[in-house]
Short mmCIF file of C-alpha atoms and ligand atoms in Angstrom, two decimals:
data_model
loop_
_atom_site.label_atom_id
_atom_site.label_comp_id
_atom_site.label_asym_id
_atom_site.label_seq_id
_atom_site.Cartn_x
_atom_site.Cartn_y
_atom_site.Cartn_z
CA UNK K 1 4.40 -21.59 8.08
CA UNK K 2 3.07 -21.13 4.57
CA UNK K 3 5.18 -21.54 1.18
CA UNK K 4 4.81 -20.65 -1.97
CA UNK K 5 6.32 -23.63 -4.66
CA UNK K 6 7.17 -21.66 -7.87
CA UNK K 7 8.24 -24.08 -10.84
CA UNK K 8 9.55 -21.23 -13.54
CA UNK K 9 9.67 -20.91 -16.74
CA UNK K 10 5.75 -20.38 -18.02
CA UNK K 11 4.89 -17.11 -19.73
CA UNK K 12 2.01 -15.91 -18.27
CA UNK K 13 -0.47 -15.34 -20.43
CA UNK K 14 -4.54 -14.30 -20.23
CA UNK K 15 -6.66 -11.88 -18.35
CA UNK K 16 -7.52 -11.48 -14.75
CA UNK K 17 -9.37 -8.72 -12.35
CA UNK K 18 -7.71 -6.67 -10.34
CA UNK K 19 -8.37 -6.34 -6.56
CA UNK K 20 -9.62 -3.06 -4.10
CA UNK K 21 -6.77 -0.96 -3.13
CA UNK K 22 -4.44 -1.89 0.16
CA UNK K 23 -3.91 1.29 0.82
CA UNK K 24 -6.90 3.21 0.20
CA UNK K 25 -9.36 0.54 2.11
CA UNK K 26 -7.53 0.74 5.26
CA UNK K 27 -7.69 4.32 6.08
CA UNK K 28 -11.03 4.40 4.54
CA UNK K 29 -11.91 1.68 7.11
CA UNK K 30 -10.00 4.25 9.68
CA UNK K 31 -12.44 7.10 8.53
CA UNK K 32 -15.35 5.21 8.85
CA UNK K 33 -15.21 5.21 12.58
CA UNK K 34 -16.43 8.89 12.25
CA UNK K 35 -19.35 8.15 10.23
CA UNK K 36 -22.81 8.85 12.11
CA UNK K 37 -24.20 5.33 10.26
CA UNK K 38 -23.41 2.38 9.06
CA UNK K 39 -21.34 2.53 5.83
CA UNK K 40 -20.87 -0.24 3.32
CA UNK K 41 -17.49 -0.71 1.48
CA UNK K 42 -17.58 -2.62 -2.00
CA UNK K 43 -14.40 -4.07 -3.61
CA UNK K 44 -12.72 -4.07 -0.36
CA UNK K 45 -9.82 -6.67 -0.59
CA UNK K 46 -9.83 -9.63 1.56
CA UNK K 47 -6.21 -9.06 2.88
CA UNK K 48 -4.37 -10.04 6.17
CA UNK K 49 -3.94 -5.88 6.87
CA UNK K 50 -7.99 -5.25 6.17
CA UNK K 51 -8.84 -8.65 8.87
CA UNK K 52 -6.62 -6.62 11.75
CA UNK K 53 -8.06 -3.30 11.07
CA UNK K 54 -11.63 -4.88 10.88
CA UNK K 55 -10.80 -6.67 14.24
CA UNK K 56 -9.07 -3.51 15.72
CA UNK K 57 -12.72 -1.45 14.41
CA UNK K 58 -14.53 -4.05 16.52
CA UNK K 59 -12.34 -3.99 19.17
CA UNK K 60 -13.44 -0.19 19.25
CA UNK K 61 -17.08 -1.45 19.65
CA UNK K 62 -18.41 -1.19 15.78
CA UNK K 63 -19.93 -4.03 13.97
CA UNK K 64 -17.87 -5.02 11.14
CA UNK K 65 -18.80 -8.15 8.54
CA UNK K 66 -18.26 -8.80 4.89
CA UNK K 67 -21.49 -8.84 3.77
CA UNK K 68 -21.79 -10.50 0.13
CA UNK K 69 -21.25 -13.81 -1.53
CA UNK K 70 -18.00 -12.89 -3.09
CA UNK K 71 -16.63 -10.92 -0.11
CA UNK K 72 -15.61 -8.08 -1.49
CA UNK K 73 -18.39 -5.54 0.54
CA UNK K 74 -17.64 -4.64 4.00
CA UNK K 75 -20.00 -3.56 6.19
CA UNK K 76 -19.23 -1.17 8.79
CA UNK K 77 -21.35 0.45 11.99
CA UNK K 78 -19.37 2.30 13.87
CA UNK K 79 -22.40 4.12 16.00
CA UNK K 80 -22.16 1.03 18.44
CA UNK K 81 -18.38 2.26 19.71
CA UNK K 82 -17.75 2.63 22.92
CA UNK K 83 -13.92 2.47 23.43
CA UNK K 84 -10.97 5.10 22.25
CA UNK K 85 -8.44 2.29 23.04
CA UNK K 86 -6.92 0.67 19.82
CA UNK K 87 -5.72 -2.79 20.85
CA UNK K 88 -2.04 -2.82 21.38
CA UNK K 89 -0.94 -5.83 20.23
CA UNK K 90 -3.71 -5.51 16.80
CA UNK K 91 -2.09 -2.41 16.34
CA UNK K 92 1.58 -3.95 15.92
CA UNK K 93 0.30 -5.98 13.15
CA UNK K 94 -0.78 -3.03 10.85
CA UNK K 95 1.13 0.48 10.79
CA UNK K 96 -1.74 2.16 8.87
CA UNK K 97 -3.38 1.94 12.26
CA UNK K 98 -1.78 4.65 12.98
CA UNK K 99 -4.43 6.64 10.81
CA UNK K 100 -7.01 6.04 13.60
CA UNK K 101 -5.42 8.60 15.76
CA UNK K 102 -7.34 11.51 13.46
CA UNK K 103 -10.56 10.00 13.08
CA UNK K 104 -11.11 8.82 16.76
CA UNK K 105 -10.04 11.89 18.20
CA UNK K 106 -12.36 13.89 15.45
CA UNK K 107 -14.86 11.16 17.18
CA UNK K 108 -14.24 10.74 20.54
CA UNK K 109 -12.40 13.32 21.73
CA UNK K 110 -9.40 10.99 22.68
CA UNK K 111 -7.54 8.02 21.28
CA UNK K 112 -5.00 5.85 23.42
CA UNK K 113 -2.93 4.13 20.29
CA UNK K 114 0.67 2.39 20.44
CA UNK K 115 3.77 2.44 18.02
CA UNK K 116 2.43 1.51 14.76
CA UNK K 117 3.51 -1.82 13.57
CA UNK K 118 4.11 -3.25 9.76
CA UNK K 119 6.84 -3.78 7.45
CA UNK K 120 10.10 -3.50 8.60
CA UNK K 121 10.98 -1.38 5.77
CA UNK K 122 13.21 1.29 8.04
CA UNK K 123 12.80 3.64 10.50
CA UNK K 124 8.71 5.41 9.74
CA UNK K 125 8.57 8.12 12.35
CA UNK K 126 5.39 9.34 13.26
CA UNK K 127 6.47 13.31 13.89
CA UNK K 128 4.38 14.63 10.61
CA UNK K 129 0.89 12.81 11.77
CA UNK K 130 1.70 14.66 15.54
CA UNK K 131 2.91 17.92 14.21
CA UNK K 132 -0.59 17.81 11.51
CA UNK K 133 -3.33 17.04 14.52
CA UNK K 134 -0.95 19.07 17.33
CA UNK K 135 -1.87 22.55 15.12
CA UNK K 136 -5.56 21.18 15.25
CA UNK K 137 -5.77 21.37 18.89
CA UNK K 138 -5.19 17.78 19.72
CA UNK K 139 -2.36 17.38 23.01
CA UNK K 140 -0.31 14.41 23.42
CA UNK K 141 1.06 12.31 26.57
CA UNK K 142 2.58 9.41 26.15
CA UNK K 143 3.37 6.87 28.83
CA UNK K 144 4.53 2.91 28.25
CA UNK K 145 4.58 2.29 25.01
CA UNK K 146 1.33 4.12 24.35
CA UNK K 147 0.11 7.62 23.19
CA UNK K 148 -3.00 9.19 24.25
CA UNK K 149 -4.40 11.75 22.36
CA UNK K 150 -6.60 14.48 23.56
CA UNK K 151 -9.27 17.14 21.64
CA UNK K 152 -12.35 17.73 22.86
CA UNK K 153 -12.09 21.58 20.95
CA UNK K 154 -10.66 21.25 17.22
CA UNK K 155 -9.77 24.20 15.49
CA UNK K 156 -9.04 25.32 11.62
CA UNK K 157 -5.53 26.00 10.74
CA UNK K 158 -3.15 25.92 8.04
CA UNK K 159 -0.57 22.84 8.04
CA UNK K 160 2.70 22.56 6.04
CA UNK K 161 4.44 19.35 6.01
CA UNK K 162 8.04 19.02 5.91
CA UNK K 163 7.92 15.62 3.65
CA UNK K 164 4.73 14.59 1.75
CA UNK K 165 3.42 12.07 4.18
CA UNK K 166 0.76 9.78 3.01
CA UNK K 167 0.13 8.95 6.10
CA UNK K 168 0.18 12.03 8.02
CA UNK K 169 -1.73 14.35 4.75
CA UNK K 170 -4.36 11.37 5.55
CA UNK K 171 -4.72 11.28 9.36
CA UNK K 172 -5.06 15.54 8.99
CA UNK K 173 -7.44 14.89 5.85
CA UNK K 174 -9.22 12.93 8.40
CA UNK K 175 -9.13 14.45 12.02
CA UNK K 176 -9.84 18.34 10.17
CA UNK K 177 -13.28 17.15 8.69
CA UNK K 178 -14.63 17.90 12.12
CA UNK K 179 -12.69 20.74 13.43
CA UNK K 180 -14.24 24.05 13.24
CA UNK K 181 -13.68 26.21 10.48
CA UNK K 182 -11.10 25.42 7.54
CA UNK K 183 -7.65 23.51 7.13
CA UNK K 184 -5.19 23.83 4.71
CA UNK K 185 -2.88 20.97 4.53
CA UNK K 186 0.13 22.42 1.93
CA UNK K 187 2.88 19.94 0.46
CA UNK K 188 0.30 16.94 1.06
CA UNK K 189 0.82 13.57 -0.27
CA UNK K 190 -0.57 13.61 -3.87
CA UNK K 191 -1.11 9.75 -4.22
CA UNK K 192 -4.56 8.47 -5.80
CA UNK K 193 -5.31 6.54 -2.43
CA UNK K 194 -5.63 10.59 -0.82
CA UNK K 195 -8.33 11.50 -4.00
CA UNK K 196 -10.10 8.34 -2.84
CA UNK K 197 -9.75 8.83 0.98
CA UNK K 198 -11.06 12.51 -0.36
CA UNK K 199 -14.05 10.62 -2.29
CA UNK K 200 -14.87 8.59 0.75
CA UNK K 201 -14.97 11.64 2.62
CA UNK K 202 -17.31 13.58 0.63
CA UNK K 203 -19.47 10.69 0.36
CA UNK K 204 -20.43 10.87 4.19
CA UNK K 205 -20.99 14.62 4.03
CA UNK K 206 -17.04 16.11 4.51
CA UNK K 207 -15.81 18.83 2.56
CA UNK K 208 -12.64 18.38 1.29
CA UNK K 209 -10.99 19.53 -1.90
CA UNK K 210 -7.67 19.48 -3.52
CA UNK K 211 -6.72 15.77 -3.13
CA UNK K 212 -4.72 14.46 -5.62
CA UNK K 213 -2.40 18.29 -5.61
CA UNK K 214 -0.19 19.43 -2.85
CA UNK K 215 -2.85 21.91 -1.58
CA UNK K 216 -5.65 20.26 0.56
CA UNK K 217 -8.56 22.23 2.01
CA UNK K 218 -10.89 20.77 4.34
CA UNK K 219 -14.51 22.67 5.68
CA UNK K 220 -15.12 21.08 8.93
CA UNK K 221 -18.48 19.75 9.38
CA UNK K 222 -20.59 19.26 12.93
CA UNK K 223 -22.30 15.81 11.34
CA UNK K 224 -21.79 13.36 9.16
CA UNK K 225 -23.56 10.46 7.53
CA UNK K 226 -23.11 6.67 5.86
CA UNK K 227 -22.61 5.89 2.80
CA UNK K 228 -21.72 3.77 0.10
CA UNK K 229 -18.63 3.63 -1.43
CA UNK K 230 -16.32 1.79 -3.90
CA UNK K 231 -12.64 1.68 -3.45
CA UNK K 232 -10.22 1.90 -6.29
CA UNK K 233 -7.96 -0.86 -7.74
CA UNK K 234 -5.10 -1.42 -6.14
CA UNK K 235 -2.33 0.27 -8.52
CA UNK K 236 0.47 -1.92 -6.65
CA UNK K 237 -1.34 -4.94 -7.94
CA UNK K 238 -1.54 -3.36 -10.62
CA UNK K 239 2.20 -2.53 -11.26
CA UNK K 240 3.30 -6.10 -10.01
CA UNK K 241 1.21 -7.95 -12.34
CA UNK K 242 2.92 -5.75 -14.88
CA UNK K 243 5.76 -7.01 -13.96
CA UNK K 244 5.10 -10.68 -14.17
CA UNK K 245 4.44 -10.42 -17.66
CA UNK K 246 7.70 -8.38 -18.48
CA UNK K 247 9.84 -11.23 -16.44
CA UNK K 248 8.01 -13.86 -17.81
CA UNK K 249 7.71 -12.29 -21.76
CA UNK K 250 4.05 -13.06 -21.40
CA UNK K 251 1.15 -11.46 -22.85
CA UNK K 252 -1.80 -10.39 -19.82
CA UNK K 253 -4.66 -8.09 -19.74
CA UNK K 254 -5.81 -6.23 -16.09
CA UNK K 255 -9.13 -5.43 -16.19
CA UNK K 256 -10.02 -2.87 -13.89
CA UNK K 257 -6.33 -1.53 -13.67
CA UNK K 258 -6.76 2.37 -14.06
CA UNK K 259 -3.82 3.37 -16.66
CA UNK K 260 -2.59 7.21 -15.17
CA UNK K 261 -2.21 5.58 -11.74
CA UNK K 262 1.02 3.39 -13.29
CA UNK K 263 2.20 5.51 -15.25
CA UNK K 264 5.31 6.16 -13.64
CA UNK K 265 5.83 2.44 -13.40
CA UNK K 266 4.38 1.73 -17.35
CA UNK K 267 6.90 4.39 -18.47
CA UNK K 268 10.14 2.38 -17.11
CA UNK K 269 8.71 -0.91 -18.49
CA UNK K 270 8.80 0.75 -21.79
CA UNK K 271 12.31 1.76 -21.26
CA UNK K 272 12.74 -2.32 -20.69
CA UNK K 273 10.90 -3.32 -23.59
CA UNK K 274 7.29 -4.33 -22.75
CA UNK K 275 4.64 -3.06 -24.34
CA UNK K 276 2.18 -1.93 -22.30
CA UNK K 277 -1.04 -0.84 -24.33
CA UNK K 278 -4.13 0.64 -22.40
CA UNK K 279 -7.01 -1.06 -24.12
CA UNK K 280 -10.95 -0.60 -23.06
CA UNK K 281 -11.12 -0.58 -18.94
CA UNK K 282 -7.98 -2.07 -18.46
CA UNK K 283 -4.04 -2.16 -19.30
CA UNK K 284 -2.42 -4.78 -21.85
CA UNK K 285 1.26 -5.77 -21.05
CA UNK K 286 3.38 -8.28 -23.58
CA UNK K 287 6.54 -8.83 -22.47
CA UNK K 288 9.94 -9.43 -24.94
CA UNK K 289 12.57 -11.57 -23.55
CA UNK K 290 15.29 -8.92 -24.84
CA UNK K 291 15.17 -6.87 -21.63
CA UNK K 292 17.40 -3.58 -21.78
CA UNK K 293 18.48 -2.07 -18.59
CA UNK K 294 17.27 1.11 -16.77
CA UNK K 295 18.26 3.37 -14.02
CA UNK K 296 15.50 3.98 -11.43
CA UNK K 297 14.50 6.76 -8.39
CA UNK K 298 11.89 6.11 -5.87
CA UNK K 299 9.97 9.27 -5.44
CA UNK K 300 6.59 10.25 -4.22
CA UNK K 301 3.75 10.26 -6.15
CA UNK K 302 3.34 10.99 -9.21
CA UNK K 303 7.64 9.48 -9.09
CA UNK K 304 8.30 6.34 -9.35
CA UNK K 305 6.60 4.34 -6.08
CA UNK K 306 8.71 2.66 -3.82
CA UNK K 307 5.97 0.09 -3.43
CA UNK K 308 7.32 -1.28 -6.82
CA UNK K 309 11.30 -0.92 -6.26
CA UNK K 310 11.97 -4.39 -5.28
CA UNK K 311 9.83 -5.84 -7.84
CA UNK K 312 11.34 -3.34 -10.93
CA UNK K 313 15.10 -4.84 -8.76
CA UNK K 314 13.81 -8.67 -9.90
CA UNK K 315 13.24 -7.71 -13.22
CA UNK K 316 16.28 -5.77 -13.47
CA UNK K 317 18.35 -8.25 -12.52
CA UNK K 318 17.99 -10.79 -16.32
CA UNK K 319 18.10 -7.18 -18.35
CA UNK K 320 21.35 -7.07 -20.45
CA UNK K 321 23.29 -4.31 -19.09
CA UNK K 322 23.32 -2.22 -15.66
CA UNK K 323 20.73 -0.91 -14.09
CA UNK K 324 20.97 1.44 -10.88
CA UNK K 325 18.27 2.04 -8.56
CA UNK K 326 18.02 5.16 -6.11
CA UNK K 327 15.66 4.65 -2.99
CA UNK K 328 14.61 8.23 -1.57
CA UNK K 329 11.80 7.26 -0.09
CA UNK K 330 12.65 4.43 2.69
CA UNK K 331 15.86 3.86 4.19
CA UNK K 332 16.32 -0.06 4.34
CA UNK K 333 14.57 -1.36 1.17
CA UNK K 334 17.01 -3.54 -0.99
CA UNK K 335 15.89 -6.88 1.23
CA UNK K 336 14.86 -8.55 -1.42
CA UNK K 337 18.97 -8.36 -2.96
CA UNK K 338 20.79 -10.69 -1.07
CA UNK K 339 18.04 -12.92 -1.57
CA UNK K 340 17.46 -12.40 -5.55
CA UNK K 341 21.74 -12.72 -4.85
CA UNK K 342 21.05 -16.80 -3.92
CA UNK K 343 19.22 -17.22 -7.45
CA UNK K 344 22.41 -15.65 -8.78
CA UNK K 345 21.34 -12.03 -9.43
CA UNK K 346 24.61 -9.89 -9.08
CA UNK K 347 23.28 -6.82 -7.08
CA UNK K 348 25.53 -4.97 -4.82
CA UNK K 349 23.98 -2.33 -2.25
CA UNK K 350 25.72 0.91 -1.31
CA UNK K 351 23.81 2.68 1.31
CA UNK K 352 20.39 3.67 -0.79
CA UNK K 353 21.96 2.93 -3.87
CA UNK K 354 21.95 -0.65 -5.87
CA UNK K 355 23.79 -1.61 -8.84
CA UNK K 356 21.85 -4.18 -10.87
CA UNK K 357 24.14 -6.53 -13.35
CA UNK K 358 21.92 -7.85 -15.56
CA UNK K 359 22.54 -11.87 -16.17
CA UNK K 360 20.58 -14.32 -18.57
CA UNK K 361 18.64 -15.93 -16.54
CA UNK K 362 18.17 -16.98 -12.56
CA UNK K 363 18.25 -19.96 -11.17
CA UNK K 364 15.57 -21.37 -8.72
CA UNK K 365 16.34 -21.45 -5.29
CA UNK K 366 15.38 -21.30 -1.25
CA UNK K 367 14.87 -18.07 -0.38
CA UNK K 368 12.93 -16.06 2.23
CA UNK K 369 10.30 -12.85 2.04
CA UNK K 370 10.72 -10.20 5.22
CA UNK K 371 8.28 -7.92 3.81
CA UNK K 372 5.60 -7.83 2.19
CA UNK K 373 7.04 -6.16 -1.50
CA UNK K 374 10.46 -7.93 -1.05
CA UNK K 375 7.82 -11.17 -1.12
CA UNK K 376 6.59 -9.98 -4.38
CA UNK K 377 9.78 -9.07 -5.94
CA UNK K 378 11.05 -13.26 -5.30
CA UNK K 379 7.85 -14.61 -6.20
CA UNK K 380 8.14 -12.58 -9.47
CA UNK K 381 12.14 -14.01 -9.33
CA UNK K 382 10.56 -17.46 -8.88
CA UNK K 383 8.53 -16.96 -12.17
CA UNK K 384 11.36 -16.51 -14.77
CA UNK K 385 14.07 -18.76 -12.70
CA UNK K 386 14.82 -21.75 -14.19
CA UNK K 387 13.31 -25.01 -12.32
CA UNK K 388 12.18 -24.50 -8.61
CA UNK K 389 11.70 -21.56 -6.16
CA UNK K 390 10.57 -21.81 -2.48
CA UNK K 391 9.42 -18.99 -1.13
CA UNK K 392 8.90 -18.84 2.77
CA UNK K 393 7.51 -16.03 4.74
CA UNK K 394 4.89 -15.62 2.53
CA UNK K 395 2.42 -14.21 5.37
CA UNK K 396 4.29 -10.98 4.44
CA UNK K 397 2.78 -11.33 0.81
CA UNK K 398 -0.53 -11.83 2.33
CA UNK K 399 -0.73 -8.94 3.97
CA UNK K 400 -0.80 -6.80 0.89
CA UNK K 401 -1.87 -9.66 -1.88
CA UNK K 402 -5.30 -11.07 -2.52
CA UNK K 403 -3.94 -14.63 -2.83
CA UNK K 404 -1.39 -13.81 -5.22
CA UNK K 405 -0.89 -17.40 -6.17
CA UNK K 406 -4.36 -17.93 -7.30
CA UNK K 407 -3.84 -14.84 -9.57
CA UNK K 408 -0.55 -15.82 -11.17
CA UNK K 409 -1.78 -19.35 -11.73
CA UNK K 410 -5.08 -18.33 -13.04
CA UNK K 411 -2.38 -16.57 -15.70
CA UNK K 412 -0.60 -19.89 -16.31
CA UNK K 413 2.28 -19.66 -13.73
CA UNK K 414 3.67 -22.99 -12.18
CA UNK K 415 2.90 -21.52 -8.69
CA UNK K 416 1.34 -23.95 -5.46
CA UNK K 417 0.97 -22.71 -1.41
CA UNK K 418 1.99 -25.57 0.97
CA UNK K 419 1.04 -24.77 4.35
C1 LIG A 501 2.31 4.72 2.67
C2 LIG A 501 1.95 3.36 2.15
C3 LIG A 501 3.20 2.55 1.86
C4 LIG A 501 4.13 3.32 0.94
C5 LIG A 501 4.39 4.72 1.45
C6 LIG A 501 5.18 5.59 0.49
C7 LIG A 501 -0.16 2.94 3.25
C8 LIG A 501 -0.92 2.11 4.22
N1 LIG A 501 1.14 2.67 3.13
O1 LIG A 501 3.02 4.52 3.89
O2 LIG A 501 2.81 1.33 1.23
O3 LIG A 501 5.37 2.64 0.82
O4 LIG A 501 3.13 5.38 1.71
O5 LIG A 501 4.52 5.67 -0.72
O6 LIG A 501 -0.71 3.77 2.57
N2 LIG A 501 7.96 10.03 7.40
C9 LIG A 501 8.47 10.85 8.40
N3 LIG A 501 7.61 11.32 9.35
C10 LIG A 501 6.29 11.02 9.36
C11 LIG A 501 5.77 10.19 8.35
C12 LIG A 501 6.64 9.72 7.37
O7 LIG A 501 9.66 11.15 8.42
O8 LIG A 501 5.56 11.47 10.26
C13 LIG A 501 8.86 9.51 6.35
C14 LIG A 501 8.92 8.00 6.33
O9 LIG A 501 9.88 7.52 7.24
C15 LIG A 501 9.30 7.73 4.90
C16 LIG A 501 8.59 8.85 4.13
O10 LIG A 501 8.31 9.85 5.09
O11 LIG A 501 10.69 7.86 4.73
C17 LIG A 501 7.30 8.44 3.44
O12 LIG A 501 6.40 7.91 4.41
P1 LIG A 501 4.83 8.02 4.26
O13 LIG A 501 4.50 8.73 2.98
O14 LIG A 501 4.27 8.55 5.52
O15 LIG A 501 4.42 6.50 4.11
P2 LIG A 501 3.27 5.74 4.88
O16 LIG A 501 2.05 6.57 4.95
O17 LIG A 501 3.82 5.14 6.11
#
């Protein structure tokens, strides 16, 4: 098992690229098994998540290889498929799996999928995605551990969700491009990875319209296409790298980082005491190391993401006052506190609430990542803490991070992976 050796103390300080969007790739990837040729995928990350859906995709019969020198292009024919049977124990590995229910049915007429896997973040029911593609026509059975999903006849209709799923406004997005006539999906998920699930749409001959609002509308089509496509910068990245220079009072320009995708995140960091300036095609951030506290509330997009609590809880914990933090979104997400706790944090967890006492500074310590943004919250911990920090369970970080390490110590962090 793989650990990351953090020796704290460095400000971070210089400029670095940001990578292709976790979260828009992989259902992007997902919606690409409807294409009718080969599609190509540029700044595609090269994550743990996007190697399982690529080998679940070929599992499904479609060719799928990176195909230049850098490895950031994926290349995708799905017109080889012959199977409607995601692989079980693939599937465990990635929840966003899931999304291929939509898509292959659209396809195939049928998908046989398990339980989605991934973080252990709480309990993610599935109940929006089956209530979305159930008024589309599609019938469920479900029989050891699996679901099968059946329709051969999709039909127009208009959806409303009872939460904004990202997920489940994504697998309708996806499955309603080839019903007949036109879906309305109302209180969608308005997160930038839907306008660029949207894009990717369009781009093999969809019709879709609205992403990006709570109103969706999608034309169903009979055919569609290839294409080329670029995915969008991964605004996670984005936010943690932020966040590394706030903990670390350094000084780091992200190039490629689109500005009114963090801005929920940009405006707390202010509140802090970082100064985040958006300069050319990218965002500057200079951290101070007088760090005042803030309260926080998870919320869906355009809210504060809950992608970026446990990071925001790190640097939280060496601000001089209280902070609180309020997760709405996911019920079991304050992992990372009993483990900032061992590099003497003082956090205390009531239910979905925590209460952040600020102290001067952490100390290194042993500690251990069980997902994959509690990772990134102690590896940001690690950064400021004075001496060493070992992080295990880092193939949780990998999942969502395009070696991370290589990143941070590109920006001047003490930072090593010992496998
Ligand atoms: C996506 C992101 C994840 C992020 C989350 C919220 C991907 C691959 N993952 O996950 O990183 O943390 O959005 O921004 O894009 N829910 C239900 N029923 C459903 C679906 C969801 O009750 O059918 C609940 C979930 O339990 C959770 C909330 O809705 O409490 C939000 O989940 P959702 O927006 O679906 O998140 P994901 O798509 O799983």
């Amino acid at each position: 098992m793989s650990e990351f050796i953090i020796t704290g103390g460095s400000k971070l300080d210089g400029e670095i690229a940001v990578s292709g969007g976790k979260n828009a790739v992989l259902p992007i990837m997902a919606a690409s098994v409807m294409a009718g040729s080969p599609c190509i995928l540029h700044n595609a990350p090269d994550l743990v998540d996007v190697r399982v859906m690529s080998e679940i995709l070929r599992g499904l019969g479609a060719v799928v290889k990176r195909v230049n020198l850098e490895g950031q292009s994926i290349y995708i024919d799905p017109t080889t498929m012959n199977s409607h049977v995601v692989d079980e124990g693939l599937m465990r590995q990635v929840r966003s799996s899931i999304f291929l229910m939509g898509p292959l049915v659209a396809r195939m007429g049928k998908a046989r999928v398990s339980y989605p896997g991934g973080c252990d973040i709480g309990q993610r029911p599935i109940d929006q995605h089956l209530k979305g593609l159930k008024a589309l026509g599609v019938s469920f059975s479900e029989a050891h551990g699996h679901i099968t999903a059946e329709g051969p006849e999709l039909s127009g209709v208009d959806i409303h969700l009872d939460i904004p799923s990202v997920g489940a406004t994504e697998n309708i997005m996806m499955c309603a491009s080839m019903a007949n006539g036109v879906t309305v999906i109302r209180n969608a998920a308005k997160e930038p990875e839907i306008v660029d699930l949207q894009g990717f749409l369009n781009a093999i001959g969809a019709k879709v319209r609205g992403a990006g609002t709570d109103v969706i509308r999608i034309e169903g089509v009979r055919n569609v296409g290839g294409c080329e496509y670029t995915v969008m910068p991964d605004r996670i990245e984005v936010g943690t790298l932020m966040v590394a220079a706030a903990i670390t009072a350094g000084d780091i320009y992200l190039r490629n980082a689109v500005a009114e995708h963090v801005q929920a995140v940009t405006s707390k960091l202010r509140e802090v005491g970082t100064t985040v300036s958006i300069l050319g095609k990218g965002i500057r951030v200079r951290g101070s190391h007088k760090r005042r506290p803030t309260d926080l509330k998870t919320l869906p997009y355009p809210g504060f993401p809950t992608d970026m609590q446990p990071q925001m809880m790190a640097l939280l914990s060496i601000a001089e006052g209280t902070s609180v933090i309020s997760e709405t979104v996911f019920e079991s997400r304050f992992k990372q506190a009993e483990e900032l706790g061992r590099m003497g944090a003082r956090i205390r967890t009531e239910g979905r609430t925590a209460i952040i006492k600020g102290v001067p500074r952490l100390s290194g310590a042993r500690v251990e990542s069980s997902d994959l943004r509690s990772g990134a919250s102690l590896v940001l911990a690690g950064l400021s803490a004075e001496g060493r920090t070992i992080v295990s369970g880092i193939e949780n970080v990998d999942r969502g991070y395009e070696r991370l390490e290589d990143k941070l110590a590109a920006l001047g962090a003490g930072i090593i992976r010992q496998e």
